[in-house]
PDB file of C-alpha atoms in Angstrom:
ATOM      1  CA  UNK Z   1     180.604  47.463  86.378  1.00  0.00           C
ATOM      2  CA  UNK Z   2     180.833  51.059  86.192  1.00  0.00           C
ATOM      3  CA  UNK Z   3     179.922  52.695  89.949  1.00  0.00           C
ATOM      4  CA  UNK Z   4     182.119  55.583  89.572  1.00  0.00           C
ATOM      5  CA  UNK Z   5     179.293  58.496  88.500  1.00  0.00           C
ATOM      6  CA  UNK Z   6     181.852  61.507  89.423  1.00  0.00           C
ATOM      7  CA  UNK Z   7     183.688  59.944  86.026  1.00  0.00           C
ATOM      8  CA  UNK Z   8     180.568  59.851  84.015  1.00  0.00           C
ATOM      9  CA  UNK Z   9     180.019  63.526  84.830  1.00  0.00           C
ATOM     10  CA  UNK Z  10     183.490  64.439  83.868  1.00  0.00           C
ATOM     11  CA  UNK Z  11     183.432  62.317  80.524  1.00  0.00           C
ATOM     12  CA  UNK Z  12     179.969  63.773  79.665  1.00  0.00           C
ATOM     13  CA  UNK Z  13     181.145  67.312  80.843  1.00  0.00           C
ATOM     14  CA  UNK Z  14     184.247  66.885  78.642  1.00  0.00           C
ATOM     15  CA  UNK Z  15     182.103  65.487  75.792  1.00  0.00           C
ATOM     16  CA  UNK Z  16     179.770  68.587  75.496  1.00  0.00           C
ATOM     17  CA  UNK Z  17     182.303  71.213  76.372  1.00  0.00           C
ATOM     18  CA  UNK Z  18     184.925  69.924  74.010  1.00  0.00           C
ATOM     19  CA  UNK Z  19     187.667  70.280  75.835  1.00  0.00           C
ATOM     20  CA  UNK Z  20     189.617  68.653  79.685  1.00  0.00           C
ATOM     21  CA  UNK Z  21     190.022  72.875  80.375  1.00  0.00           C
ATOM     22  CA  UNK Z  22     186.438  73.441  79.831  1.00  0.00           C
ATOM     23  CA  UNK Z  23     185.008  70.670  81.567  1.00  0.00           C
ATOM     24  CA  UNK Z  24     187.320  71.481  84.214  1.00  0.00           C
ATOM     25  CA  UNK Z  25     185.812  75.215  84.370  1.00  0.00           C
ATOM     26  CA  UNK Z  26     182.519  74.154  84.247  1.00  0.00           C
ATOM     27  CA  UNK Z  27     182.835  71.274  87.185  1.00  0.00           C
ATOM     28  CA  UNK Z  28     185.229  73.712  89.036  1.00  0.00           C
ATOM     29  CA  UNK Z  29     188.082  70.904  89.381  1.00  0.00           C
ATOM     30  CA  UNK Z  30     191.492  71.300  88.098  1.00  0.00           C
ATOM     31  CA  UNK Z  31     192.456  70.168  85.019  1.00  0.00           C
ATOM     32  CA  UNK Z  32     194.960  67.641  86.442  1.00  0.00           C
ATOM     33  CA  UNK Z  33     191.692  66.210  88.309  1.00  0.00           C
ATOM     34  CA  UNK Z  34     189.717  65.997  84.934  1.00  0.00           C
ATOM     35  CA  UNK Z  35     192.298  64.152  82.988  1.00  0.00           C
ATOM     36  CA  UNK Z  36     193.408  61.594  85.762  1.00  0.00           C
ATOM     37  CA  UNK Z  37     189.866  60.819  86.311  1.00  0.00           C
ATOM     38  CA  UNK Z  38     189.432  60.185  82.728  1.00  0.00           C
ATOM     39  CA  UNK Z  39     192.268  58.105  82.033  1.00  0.00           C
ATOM     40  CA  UNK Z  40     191.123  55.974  85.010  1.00  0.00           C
ATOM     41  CA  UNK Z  41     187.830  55.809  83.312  1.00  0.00           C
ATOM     42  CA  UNK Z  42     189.168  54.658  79.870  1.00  0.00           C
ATOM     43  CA  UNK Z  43     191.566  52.207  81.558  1.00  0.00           C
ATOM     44  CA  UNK Z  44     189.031  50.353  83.288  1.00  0.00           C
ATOM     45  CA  UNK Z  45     186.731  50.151  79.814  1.00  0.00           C
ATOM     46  CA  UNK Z  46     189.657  49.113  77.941  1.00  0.00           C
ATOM     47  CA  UNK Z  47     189.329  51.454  75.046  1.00  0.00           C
ATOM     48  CA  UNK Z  48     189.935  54.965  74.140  1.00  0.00           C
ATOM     49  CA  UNK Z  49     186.793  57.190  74.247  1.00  0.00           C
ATOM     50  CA  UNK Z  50     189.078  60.393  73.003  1.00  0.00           C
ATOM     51  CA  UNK Z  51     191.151  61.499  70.401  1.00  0.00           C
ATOM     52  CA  UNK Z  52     193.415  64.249  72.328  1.00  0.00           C
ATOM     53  CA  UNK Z  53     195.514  66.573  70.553  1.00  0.00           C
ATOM     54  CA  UNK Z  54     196.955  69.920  71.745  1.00  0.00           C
ATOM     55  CA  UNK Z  55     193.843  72.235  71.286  1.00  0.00           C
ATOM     56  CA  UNK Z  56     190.590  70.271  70.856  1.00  0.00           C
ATOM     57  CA  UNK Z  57     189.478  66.526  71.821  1.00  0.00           C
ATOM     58  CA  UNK Z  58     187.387  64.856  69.789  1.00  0.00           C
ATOM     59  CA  UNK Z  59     185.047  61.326  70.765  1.00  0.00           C
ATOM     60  CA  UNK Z  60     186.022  58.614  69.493  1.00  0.00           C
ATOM     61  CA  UNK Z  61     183.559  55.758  67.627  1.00  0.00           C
ATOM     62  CA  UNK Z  62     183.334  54.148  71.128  1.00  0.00           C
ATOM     63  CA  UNK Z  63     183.398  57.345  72.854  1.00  0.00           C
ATOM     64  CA  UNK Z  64     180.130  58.158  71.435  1.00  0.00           C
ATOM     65  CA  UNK Z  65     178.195  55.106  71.722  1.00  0.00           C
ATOM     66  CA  UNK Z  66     179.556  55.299  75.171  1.00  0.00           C
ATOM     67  CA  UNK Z  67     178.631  58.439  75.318  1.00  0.00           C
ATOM     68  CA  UNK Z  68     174.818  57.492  74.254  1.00  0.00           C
ATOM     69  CA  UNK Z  69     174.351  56.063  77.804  1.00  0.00           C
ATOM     70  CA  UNK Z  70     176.143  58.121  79.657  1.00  0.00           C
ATOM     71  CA  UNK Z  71     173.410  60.638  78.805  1.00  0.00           C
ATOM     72  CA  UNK Z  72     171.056  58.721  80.071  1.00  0.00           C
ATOM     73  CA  UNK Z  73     172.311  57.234  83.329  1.00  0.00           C
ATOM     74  CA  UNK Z  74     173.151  60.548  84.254  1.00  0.00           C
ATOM     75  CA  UNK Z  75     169.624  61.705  83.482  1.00  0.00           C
ATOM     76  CA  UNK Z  76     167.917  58.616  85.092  1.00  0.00           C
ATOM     77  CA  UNK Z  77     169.873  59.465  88.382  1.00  0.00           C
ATOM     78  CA  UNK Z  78     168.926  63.071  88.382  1.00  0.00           C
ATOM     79  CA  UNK Z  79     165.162  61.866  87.876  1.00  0.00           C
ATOM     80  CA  UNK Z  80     165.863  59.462  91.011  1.00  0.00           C
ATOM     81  CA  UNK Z  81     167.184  62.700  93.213  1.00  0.00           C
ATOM     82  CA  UNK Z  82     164.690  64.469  91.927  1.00  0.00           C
ATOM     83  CA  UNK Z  83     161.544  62.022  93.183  1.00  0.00           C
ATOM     84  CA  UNK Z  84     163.414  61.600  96.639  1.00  0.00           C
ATOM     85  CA  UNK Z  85     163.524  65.849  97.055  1.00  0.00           C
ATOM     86  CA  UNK Z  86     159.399  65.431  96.536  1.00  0.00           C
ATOM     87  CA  UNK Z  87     158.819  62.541  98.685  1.00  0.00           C
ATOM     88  CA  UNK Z  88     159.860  64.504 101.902  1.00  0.00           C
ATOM     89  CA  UNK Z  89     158.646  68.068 100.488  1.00  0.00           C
ATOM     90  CA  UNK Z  90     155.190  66.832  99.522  1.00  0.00           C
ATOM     91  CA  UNK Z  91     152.685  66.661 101.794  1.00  0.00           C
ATOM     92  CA  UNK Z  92     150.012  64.099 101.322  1.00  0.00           C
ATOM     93  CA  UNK Z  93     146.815  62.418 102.908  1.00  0.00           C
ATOM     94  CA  UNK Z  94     143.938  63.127 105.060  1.00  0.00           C
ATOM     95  CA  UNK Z  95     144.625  66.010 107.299  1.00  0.00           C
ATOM     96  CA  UNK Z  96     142.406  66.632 110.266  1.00  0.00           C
ATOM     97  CA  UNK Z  97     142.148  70.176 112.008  1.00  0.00           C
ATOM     98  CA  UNK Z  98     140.140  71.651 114.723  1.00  0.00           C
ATOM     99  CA  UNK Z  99     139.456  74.905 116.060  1.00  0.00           C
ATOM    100  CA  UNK Z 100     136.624  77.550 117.921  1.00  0.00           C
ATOM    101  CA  UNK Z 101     133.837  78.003 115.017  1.00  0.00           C
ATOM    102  CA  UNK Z 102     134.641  82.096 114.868  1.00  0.00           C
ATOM    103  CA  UNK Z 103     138.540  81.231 114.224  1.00  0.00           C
ATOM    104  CA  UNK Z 104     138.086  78.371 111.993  1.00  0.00           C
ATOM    105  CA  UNK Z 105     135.624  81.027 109.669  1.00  0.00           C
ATOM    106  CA  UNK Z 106     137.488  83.768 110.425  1.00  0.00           C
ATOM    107  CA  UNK Z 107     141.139  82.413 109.556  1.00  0.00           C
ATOM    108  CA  UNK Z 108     141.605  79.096 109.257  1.00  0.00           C
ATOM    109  CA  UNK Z 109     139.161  78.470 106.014  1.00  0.00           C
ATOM    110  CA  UNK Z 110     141.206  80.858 103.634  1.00  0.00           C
ATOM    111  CA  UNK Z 111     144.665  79.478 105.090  1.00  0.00           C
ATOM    112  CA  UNK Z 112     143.331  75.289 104.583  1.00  0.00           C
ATOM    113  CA  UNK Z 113     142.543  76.819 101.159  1.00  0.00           C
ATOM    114  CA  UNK Z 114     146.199  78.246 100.689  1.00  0.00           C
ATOM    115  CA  UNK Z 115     147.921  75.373 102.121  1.00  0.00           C
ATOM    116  CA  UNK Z 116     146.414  72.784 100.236  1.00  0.00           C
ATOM    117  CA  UNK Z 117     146.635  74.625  97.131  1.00  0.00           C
ATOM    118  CA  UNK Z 118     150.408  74.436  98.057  1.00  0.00           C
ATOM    119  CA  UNK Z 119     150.173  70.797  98.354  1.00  0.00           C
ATOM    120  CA  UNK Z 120     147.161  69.443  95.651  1.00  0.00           C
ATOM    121  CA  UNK Z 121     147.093  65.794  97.281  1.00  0.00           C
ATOM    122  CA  UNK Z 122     146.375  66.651 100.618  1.00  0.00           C
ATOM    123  CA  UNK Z 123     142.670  66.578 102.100  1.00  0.00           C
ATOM    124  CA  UNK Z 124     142.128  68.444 104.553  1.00  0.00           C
ATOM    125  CA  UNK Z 125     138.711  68.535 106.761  1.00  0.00           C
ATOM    126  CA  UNK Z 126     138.006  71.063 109.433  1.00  0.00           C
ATOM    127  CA  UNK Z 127     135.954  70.061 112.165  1.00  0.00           C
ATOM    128  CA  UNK Z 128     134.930  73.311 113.930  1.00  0.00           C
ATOM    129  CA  UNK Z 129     133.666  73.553 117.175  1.00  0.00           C
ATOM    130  CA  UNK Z 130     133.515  75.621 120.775  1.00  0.00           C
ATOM    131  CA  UNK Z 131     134.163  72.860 122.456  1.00  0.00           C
ATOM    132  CA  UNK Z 132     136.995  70.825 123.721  1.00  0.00           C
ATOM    133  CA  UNK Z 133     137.729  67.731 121.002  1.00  0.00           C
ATOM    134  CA  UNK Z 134     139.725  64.371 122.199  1.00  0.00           C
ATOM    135  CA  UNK Z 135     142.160  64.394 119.581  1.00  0.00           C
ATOM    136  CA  UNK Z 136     142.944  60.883 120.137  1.00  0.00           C
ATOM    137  CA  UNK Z 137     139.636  59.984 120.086  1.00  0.00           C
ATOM    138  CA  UNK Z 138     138.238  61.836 117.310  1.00  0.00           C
ATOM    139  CA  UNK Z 139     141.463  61.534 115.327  1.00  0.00           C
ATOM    140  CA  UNK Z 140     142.088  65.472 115.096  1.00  0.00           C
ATOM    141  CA  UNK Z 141     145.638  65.317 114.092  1.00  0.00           C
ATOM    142  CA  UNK Z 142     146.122  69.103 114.697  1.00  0.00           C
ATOM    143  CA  UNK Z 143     144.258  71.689 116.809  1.00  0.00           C
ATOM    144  CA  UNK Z 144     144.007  75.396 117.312  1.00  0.00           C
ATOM    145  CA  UNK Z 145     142.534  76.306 121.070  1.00  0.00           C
ATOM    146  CA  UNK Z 146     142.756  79.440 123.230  1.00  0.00           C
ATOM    147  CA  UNK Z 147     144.133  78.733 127.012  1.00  0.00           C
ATOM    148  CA  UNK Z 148     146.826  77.229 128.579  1.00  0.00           C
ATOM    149  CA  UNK Z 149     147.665  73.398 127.962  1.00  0.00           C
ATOM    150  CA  UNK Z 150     146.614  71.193 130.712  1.00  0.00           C
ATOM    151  CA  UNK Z 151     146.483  67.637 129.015  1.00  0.00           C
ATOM    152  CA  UNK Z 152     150.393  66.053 129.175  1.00  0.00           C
ATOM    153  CA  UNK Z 153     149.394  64.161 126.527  1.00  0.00           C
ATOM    154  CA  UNK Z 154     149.466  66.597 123.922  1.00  0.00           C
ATOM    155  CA  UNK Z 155     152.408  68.862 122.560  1.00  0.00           C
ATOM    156  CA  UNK Z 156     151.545  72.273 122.457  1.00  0.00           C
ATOM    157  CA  UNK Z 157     153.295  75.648 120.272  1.00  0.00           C
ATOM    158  CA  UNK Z 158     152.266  79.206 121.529  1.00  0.00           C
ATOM    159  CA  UNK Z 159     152.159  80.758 118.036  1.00  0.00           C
ATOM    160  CA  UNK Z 160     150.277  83.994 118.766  1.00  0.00           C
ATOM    161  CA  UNK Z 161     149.021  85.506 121.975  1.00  0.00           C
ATOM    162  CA  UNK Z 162     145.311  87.345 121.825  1.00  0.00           C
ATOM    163  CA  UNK Z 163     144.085  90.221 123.985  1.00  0.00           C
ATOM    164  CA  UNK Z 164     140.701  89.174 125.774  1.00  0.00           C
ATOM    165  CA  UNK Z 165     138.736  91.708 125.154  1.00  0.00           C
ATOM    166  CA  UNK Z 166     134.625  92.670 126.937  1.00  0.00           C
ATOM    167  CA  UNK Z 167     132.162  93.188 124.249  1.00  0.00           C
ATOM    168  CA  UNK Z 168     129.092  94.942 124.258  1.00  0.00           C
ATOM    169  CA  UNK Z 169     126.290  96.449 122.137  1.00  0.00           C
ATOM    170  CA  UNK Z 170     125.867  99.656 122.272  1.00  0.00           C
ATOM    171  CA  UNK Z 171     122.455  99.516 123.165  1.00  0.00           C
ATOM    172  CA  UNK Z 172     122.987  97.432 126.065  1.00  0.00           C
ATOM    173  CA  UNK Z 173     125.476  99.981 127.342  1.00  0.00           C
ATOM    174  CA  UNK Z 174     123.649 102.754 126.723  1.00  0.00           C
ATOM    175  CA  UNK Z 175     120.563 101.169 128.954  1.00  0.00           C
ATOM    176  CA  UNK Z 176     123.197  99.541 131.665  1.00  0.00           C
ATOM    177  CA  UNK Z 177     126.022 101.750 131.193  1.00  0.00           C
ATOM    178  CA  UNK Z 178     129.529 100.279 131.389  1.00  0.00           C
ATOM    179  CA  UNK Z 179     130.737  98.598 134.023  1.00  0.00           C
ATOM    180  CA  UNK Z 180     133.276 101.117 136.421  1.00  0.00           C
ATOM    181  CA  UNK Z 181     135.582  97.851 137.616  1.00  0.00           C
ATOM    182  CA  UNK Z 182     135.907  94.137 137.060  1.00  0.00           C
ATOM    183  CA  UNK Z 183     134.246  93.876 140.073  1.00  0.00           C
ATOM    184  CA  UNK Z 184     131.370  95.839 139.037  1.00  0.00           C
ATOM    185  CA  UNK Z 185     131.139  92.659 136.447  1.00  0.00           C
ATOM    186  CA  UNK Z 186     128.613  90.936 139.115  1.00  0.00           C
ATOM    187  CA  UNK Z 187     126.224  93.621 138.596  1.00  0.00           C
ATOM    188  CA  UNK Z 188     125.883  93.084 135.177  1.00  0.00           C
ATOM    189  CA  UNK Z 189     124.050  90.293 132.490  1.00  0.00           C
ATOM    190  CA  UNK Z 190     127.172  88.351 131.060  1.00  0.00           C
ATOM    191  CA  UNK Z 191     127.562  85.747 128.426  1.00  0.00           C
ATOM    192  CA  UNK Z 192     129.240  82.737 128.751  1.00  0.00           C
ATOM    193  CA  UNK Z 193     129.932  80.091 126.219  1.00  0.00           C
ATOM    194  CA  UNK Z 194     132.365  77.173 125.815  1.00  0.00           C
ATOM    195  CA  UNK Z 195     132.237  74.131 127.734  1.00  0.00           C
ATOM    196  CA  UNK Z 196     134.893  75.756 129.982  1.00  0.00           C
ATOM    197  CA  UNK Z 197     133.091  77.834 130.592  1.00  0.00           C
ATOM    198  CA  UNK Z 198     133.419  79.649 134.197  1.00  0.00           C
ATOM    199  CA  UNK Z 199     132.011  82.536 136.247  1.00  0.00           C
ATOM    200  CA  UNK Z 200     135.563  83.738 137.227  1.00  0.00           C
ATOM    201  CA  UNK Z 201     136.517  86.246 134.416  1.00  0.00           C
ATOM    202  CA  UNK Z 202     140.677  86.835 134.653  1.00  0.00           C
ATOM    203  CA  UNK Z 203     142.015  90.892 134.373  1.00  0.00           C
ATOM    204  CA  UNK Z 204     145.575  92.160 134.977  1.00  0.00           C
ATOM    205  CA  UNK Z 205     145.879  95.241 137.032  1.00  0.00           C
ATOM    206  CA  UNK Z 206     149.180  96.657 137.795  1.00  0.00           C
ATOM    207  CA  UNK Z 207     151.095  93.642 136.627  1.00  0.00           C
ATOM    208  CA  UNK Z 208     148.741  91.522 139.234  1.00  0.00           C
ATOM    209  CA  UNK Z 209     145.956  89.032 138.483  1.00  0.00           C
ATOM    210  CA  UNK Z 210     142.744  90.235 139.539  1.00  0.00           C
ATOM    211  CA  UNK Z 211     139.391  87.977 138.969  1.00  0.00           C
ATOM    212  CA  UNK Z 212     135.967  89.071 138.896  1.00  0.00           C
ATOM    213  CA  UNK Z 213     133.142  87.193 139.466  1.00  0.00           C
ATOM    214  CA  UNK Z 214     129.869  87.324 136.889  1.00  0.00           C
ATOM    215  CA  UNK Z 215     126.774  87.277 136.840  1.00  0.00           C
ATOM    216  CA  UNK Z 216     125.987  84.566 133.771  1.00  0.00           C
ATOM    217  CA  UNK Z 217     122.683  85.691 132.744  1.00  0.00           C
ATOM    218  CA  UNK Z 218     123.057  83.346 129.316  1.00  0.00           C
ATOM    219  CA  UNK Z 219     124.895  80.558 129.263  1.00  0.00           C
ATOM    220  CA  UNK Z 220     126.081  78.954 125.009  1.00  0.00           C
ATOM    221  CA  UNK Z 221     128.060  76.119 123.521  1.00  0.00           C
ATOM    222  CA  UNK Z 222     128.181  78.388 120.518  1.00  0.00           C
ATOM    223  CA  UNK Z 223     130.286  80.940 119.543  1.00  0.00           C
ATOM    224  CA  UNK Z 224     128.232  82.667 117.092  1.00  0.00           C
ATOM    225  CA  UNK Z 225     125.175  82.131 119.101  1.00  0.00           C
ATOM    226  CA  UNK Z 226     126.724  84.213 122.119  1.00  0.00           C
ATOM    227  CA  UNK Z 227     127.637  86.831 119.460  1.00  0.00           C
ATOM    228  CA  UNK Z 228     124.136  86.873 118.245  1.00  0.00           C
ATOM    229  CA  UNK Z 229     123.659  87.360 121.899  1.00  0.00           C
ATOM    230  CA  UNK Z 230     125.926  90.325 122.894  1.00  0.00           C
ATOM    231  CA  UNK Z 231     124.544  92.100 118.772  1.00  0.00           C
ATOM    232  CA  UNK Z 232     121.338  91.556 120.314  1.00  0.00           C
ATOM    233  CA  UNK Z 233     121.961  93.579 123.627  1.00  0.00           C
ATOM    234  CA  UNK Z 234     121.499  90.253 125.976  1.00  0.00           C
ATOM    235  CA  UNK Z 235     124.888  91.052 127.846  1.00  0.00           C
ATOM    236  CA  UNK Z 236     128.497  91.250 128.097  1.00  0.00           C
ATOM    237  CA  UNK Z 237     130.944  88.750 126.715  1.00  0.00           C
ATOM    238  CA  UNK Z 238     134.834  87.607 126.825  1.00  0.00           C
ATOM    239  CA  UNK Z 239     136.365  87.530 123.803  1.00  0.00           C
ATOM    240  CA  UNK Z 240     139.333  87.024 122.125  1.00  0.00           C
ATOM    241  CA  UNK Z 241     140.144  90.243 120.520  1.00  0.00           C
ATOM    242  CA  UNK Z 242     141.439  87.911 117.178  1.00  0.00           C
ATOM    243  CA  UNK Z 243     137.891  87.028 116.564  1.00  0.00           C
ATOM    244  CA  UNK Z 244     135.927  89.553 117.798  1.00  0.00           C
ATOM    245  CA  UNK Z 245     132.888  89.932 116.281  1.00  0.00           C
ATOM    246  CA  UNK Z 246     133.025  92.660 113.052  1.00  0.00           C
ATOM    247  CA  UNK Z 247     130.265  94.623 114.574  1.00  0.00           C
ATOM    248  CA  UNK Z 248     131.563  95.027 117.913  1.00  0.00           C
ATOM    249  CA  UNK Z 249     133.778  97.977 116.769  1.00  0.00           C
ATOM    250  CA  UNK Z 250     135.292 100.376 119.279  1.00  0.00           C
ATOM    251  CA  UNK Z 251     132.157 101.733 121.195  1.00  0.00           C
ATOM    252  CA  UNK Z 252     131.572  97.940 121.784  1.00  0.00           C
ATOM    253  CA  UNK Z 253     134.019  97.830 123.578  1.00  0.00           C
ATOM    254  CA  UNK Z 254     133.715  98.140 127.389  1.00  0.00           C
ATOM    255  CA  UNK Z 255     136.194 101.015 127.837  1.00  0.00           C
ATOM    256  CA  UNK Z 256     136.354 101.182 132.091  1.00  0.00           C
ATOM    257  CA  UNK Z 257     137.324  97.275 132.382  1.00  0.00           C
ATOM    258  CA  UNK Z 258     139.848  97.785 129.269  1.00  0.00           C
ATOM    259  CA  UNK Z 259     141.177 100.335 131.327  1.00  0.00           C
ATOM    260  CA  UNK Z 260     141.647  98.008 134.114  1.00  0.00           C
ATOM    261  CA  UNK Z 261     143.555  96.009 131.976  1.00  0.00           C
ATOM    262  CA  UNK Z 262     142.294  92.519 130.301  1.00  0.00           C
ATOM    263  CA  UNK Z 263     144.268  89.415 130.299  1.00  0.00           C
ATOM    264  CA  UNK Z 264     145.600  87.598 127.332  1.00  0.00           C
ATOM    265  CA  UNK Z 265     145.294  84.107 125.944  1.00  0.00           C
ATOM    266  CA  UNK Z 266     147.742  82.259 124.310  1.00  0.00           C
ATOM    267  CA  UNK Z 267     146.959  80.720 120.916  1.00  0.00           C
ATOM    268  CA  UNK Z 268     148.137  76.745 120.796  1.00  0.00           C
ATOM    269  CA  UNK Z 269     148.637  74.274 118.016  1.00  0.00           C
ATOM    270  CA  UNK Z 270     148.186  71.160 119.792  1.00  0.00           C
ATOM    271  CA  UNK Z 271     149.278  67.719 118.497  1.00  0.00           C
ATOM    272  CA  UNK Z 272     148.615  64.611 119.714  1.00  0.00           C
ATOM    273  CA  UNK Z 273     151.440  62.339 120.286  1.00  0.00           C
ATOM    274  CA  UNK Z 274     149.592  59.223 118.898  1.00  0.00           C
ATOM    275  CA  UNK Z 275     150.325  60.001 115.070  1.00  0.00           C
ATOM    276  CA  UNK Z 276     147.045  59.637 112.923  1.00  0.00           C
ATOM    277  CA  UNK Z 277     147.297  56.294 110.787  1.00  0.00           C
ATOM    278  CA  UNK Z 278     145.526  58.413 108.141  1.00  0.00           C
ATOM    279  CA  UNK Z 279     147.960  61.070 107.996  1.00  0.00           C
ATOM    280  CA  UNK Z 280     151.612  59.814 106.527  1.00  0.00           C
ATOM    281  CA  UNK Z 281     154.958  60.709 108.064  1.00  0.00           C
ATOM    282  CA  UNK Z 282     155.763  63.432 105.635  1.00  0.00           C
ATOM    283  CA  UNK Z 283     152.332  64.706 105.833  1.00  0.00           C
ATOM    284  CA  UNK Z 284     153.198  65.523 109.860  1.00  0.00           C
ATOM    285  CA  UNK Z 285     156.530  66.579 109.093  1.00  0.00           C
ATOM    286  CA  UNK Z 286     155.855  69.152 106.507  1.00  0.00           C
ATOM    287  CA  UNK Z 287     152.653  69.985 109.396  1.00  0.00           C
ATOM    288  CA  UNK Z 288     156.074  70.852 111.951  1.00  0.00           C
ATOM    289  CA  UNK Z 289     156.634  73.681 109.260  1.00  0.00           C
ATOM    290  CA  UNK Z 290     154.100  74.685 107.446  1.00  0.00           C
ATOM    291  CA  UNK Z 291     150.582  74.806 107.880  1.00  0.00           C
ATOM    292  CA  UNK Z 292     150.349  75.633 111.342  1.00  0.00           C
ATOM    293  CA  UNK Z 293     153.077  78.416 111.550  1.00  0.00           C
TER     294      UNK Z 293
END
């Protein structure tokens, strides 16, 4: 049996270059290396597969029949390497993903839509929602959330961090006026939304945590509801600057509590470490690079 593929290359490589010095150019081996590996070759066929002479070998009748499947081996075991590369590069299966509604409509439609033009046999479906999904339990195999990890069970990424920003219409500040200080917050109707939601709104002021307390006049599960809310005058919100709502442009913006100094939020992937069943291993391997980043 013939296991020796280096000596198929360099008989094939000799073969279609014509020569031991041109194979041994194109290989980049020596030509002492080309012509002991092909002597070892033709000793263990038993025949002569060239007719050497000083300038120029030629195949002989059994060099070229053997030279037939040589051709093809070598082609057959490219085509092998080949599928193998693609098995860990292509990313296939169902492909769960969750994030805040604004976000997901925002951002995270077009890039599903790049990535799995990228990779044509993955399915991907986006479950969007304000609030906070069991992965486990609803099989999410990857999530986008705002806020600090608290759940041990998950792995987390920081891949962006967001300025939290107060938003406003301006007719509502025009009829209120803005808020002087965080604390002057309490005074004021605020929106809150999000099941985590909570009446204890975070600022930094000279490098120091400072929290204000609200006055919730609405309370929504809904992102887009509590920026119908805020369009509509109702009140103040928190919100992450990323996905802020287009009409809030600058003079939405409550400039005395900016000045103050909002917190950020970090942006997490989060991954469960229970693997989906549905998703395959190179599916969330290629997710460890990709999709998420």
């Amino acid at each position: 049996m013939i296991d020796n593929l280096a000596e198929l290359t360099i008989f094939d490589k000799v073969a279609s270059a014509g020569s031991l010095t041109g194979a041994a150019n194109e290989l980049g081996l020596s030509l002492a290396v080309v012509s002991k590996r092909l002597a070892a070759l033709e000793a263990r066929m038993g025949v002569r597969l060239l007719n050497r002479t000083t300038r120029r070998q030629s195949m002989t009748q059994e060099g070229e029949r053997f030279h037939l499947h040589c051709v093809r081996i070598l082609a057959e075991v490219q085509q092998a390497e080949a599928v193998m590369q693609n098995s860990r590069t292509d990313i296939n299966g169902h492909l769960r993903v969750t994030a805040p509604r604004m976000l997901g409509q925002r951002y995270l439609a077009t890039l599903a839509a790049q990535f799995q033009a990228m990779h044509p046999a993955l399915r991907i479906e986006l479950v969007l929602s304000d609030d906070i999904v069991d992965l486990v339990e609803q099989g999410i195999d990857l999530a986008l959330r705002f806020g600090v990890l608290d759940d041990s069970t998950m792995t987390a990424r920081r891949i962006a961090d967001s300025e939290l920003v107060l938003c406003a219409a301006p007719d509502y500040l025009r009829r209120f006026g803005s808020p002087d200080t965080p604390a002057a917050l309490s005074a004021h109707n605020c929106i809150l939304y999000g099941t985590r939601s909570t009446r204890h709104w975070l600022f930094q002021h000279e490098g120091k945590p400072v929290s204000a307390e609200v006055n919730a006049t609405f309370l929504c599960n809904d992102g887009n509801a509590a920026k119908a809310l805020a369009l509509a005058g109702g009140g103040i919100f928190l919100k992450s600057s990323a996905i802020r709502p287009p009409q809030c442009a600058a003079a939405c913006r409550v400039p005395a509590c900016i000045a103050s100094g909002t917190a950020s939020t970090p942006l997490c992937r989060l991954r469960s470490q229970e693997p989906s069943r549905r998703m395959g291993a190179d599916c969330r391997q290629g997710l460890r690079g990709s999709f998420s980043e």
